[in-house]
CSV table of C-alpha atoms in Angstrom, one decimal:
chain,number,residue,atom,x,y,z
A,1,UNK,CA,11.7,0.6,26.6
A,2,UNK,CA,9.9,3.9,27.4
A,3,UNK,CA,13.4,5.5,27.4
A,4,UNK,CA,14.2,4.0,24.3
A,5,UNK,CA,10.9,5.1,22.8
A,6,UNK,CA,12.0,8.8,23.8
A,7,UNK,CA,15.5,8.6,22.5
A,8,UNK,CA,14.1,7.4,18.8
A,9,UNK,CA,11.3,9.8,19.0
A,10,UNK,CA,11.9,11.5,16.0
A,11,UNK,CA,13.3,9.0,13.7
A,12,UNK,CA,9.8,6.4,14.8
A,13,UNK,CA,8.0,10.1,13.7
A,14,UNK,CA,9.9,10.1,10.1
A,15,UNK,CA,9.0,6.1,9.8
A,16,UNK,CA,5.7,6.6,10.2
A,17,UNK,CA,5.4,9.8,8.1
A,18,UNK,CA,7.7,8.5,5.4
A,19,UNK,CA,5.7,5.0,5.4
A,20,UNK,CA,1.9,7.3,5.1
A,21,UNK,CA,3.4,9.0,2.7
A,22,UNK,CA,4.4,5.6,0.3
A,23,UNK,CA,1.1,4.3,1.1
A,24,UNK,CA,-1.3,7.2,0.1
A,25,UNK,CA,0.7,9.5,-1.7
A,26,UNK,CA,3.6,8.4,-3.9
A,27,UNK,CA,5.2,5.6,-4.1
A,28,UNK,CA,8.2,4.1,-6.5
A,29,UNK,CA,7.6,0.5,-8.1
A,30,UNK,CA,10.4,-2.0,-9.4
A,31,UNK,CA,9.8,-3.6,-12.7
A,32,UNK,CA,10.8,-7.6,-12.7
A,33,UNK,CA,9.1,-8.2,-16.3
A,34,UNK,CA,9.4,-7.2,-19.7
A,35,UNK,CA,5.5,-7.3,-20.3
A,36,UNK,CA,5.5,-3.5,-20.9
A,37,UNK,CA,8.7,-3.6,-23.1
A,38,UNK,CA,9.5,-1.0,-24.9
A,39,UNK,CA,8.2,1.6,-22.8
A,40,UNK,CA,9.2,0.4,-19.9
A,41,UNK,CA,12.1,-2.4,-19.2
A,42,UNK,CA,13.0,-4.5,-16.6
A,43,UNK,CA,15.3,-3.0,-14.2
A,44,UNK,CA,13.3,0.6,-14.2
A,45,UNK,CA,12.2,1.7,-11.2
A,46,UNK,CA,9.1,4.4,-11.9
A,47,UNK,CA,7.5,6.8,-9.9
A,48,UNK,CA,3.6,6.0,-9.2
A,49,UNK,CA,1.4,9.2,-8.5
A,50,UNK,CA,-1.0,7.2,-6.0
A,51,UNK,CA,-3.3,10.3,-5.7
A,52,UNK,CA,-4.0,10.4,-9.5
A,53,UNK,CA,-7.4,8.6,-9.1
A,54,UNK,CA,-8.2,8.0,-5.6
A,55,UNK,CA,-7.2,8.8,-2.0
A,56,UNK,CA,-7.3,6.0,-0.2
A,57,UNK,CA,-7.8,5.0,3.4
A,58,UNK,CA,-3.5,3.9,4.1
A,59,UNK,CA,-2.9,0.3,3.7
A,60,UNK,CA,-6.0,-0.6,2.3
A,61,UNK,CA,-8.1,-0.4,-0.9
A,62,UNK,CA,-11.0,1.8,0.8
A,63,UNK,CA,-11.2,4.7,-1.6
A,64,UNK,CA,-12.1,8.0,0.6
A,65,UNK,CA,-11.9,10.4,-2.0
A,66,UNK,CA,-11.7,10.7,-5.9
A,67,UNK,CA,-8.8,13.0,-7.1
A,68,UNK,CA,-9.3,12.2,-10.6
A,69,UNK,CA,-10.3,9.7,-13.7
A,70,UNK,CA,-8.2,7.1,-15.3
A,71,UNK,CA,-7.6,8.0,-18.8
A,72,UNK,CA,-7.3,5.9,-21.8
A,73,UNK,CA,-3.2,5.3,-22.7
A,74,UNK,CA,-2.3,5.8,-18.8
A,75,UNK,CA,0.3,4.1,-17.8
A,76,UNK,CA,-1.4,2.6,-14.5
A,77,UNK,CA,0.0,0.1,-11.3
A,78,UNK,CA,-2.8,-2.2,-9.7
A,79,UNK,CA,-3.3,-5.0,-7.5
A,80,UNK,CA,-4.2,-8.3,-10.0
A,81,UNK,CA,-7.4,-9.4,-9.5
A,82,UNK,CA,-6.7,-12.7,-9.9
A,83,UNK,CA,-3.9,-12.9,-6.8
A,84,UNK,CA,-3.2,-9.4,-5.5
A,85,UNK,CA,0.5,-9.6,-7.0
A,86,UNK,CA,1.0,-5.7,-7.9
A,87,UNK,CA,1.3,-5.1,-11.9
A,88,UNK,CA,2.1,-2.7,-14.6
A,89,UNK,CA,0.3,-2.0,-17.5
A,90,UNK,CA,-1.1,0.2,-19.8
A,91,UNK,CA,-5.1,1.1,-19.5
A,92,UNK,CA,-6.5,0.8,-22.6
A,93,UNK,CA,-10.2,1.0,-22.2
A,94,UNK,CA,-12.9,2.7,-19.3
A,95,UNK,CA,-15.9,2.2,-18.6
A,96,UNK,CA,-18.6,2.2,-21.7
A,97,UNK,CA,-16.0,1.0,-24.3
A,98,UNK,CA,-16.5,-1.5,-26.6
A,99,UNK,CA,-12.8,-3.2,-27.5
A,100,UNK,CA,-11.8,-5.9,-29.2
A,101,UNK,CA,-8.3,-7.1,-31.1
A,102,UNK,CA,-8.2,-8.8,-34.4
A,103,UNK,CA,-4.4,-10.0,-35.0
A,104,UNK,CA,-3.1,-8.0,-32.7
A,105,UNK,CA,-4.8,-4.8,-34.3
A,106,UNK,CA,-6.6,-2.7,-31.0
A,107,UNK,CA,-10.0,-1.7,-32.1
A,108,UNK,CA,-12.0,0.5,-29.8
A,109,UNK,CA,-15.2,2.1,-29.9
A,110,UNK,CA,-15.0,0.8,-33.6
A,111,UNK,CA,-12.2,2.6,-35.0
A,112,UNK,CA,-8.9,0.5,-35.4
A,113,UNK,CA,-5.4,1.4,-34.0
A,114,UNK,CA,-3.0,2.5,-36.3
A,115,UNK,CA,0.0,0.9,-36.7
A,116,UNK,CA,3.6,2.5,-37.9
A,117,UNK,CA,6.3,-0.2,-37.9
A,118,UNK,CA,9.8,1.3,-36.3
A,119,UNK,CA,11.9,-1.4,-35.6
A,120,UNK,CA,12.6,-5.0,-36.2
A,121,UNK,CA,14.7,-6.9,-33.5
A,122,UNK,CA,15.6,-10.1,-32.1
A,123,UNK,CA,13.7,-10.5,-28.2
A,124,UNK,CA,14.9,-12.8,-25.7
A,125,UNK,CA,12.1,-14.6,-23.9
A,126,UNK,CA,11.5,-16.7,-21.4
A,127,UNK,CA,14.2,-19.6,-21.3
A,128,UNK,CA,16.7,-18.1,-23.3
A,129,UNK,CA,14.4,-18.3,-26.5
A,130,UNK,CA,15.0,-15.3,-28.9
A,131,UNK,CA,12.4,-14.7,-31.3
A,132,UNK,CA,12.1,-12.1,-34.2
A,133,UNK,CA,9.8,-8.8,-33.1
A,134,UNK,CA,8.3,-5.9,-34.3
A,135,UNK,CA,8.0,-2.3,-32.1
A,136,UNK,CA,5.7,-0.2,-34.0
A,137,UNK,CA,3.7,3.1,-32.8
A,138,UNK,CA,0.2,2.5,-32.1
A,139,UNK,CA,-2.0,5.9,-32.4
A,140,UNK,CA,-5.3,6.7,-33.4
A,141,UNK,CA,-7.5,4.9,-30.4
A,142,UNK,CA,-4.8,5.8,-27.3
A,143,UNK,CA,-2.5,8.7,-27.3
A,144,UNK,CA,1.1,7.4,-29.7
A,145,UNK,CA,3.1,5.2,-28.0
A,146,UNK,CA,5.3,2.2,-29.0
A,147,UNK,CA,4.3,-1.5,-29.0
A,148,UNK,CA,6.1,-4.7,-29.3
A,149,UNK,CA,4.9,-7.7,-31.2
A,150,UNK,CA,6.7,-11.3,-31.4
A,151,UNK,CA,6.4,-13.7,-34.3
A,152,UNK,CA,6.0,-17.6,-32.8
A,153,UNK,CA,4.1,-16.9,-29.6
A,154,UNK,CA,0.4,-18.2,-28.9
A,155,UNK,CA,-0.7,-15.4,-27.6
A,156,UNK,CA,-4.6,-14.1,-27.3
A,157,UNK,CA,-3.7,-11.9,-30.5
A,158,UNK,CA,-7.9,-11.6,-31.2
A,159,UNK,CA,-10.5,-10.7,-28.5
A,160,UNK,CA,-14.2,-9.2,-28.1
A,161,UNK,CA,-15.6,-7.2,-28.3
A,162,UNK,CA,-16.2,-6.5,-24.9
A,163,UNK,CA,-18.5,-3.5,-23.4
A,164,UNK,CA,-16.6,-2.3,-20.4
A,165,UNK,CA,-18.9,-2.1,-17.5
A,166,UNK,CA,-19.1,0.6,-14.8
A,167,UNK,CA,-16.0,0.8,-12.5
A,168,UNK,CA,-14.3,-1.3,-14.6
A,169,UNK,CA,-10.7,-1.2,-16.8
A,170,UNK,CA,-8.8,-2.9,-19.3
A,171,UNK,CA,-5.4,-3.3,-19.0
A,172,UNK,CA,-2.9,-4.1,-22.0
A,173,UNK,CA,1.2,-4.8,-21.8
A,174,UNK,CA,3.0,-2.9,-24.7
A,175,UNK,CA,4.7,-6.2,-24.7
A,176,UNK,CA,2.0,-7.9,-26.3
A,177,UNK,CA,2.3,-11.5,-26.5
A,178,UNK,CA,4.5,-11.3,-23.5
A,179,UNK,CA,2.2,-10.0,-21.0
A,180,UNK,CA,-0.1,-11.6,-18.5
A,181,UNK,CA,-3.0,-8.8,-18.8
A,182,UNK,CA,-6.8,-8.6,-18.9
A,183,UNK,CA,-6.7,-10.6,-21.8
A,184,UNK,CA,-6.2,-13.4,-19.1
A,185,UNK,CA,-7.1,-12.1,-15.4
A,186,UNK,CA,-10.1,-10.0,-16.3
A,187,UNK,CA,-11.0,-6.5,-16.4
A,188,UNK,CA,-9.7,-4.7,-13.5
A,189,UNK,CA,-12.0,-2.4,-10.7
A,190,UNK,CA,-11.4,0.7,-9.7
A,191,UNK,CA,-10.5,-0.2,-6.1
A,192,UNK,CA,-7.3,-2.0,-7.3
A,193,UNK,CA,-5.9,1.0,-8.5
A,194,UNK,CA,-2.9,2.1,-7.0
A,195,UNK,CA,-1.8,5.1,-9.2
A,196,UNK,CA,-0.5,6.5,-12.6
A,197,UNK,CA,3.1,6.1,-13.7
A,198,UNK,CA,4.6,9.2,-14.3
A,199,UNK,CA,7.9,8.4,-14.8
A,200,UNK,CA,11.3,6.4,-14.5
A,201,UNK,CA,13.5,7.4,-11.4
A,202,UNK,CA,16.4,4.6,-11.9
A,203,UNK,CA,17.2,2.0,-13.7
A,204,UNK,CA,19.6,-1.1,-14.1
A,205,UNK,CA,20.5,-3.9,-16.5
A,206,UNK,CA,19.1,-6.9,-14.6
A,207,UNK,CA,18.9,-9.0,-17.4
A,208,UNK,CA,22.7,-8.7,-18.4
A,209,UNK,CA,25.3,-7.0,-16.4
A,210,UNK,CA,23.4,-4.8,-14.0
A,211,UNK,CA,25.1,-1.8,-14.6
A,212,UNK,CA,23.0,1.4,-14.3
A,213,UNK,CA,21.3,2.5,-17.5
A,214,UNK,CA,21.8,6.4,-16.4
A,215,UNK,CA,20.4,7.7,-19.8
A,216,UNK,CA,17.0,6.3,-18.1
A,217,UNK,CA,17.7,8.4,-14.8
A,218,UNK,CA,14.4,10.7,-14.2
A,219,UNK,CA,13.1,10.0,-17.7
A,220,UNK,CA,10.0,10.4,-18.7
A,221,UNK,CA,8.2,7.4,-20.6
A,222,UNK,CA,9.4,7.1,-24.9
């Protein structure tokens, strides 16, 4: 064993470094769902930043430092509070906010979202349901980005308002009656942030024929 031990010396170093490195540094993430459809799709695989807000103690949600502050619109991975399953989603809200939703219309700090209409398209959902939707750009409250809304879903569409408290976020799927978010687990603390999403590294068709989508190849987020 020792000898064995001395043989594989340097590729047990590179494990260990490699594995530090994932755990308190960067880190890629694999997206199953299409809550955050669509910015980001199932099939993607995005880069996380895991220094962006906190350097933590490896393997563990003991925060050792602060590197930086979680901004409204970020793009953010976390551990669920309800089950420790790790998510997606987008923060909208930090602490101090007041938000609230009224038919799907953000409102925050009381000024409401607006809303541009882009696209209309046919989504399909869980079970091989497809069901008219709507992307529009949502500005005004979070830096532009595109949303996703679906007709026929009973969805929490109206919420609030809600004063964020300290150490506290809200998190909101672009995808949004299709996303299991704050709306229904709770706001999210601090320590259960893992990092920003900067960006998509890979990315494949899972849903269809799994076939690389290389125009998504080291994109940043649309």
């Amino acid at each position: 064993m020792k000898r064995w031990f001395r043989n594989n010396r340097g590729f047990l170093v590179f494990v260990l470094v490699f594995g530090l490195f994932r755990t308190a540094v960067a880190d890629w993430n694999p997206i199953p769902s299409g809550s955050m459809r669509p910015t980001v799709l199932e099939g993607d695989v995005v880069l996380v930043n895991r220094l962006a807000y906190d350097l933590k103690l490896p393997l563990s949600n003991v925060i050792l430092q602060r590197t930086g502050e979680p901004q409204r619109g970020d793009i953010v991975t976390f551990a669920s509070p309800k089950d420790g399953t790790r998510l997606i989603k987008r923060l909208v809200a930090v602490p101090g906010d007041v938000v609230e939703m009224r038919n799907e219309e953000l409102i925050i700090n009381g000024r409401t979202a607006h809303y541009q209409p882009l696209q209309q398209l046919t989504e399909t959902v869980a079970d091989n349901v497809a069901l008219p939707a709507l992307r529009l750009q949502e500005s005004g409250v979070l830096p532009p980005h595109r949303v996703q809304w679906l007709a026929g879903v009973n969805a929490r569409s109206s919420f609030g308002p809600i004063t964020i408290p300290p150490g506290q976020y809200m998190m909101l799927g672009d995808n949004r009656d299709d996303s299991a978010d704050s709306r229904y687990f709770g706001l999210v603390p601090r320590n259960l942030l893992i990092g920003r999403a900067v960006g998509v590294i890979a990315s494949a068709d899972i849903t269809g024929n799994w076939m690389p989508r290389w125009e998504r190849f080291a994109s940043n987020f649309h």
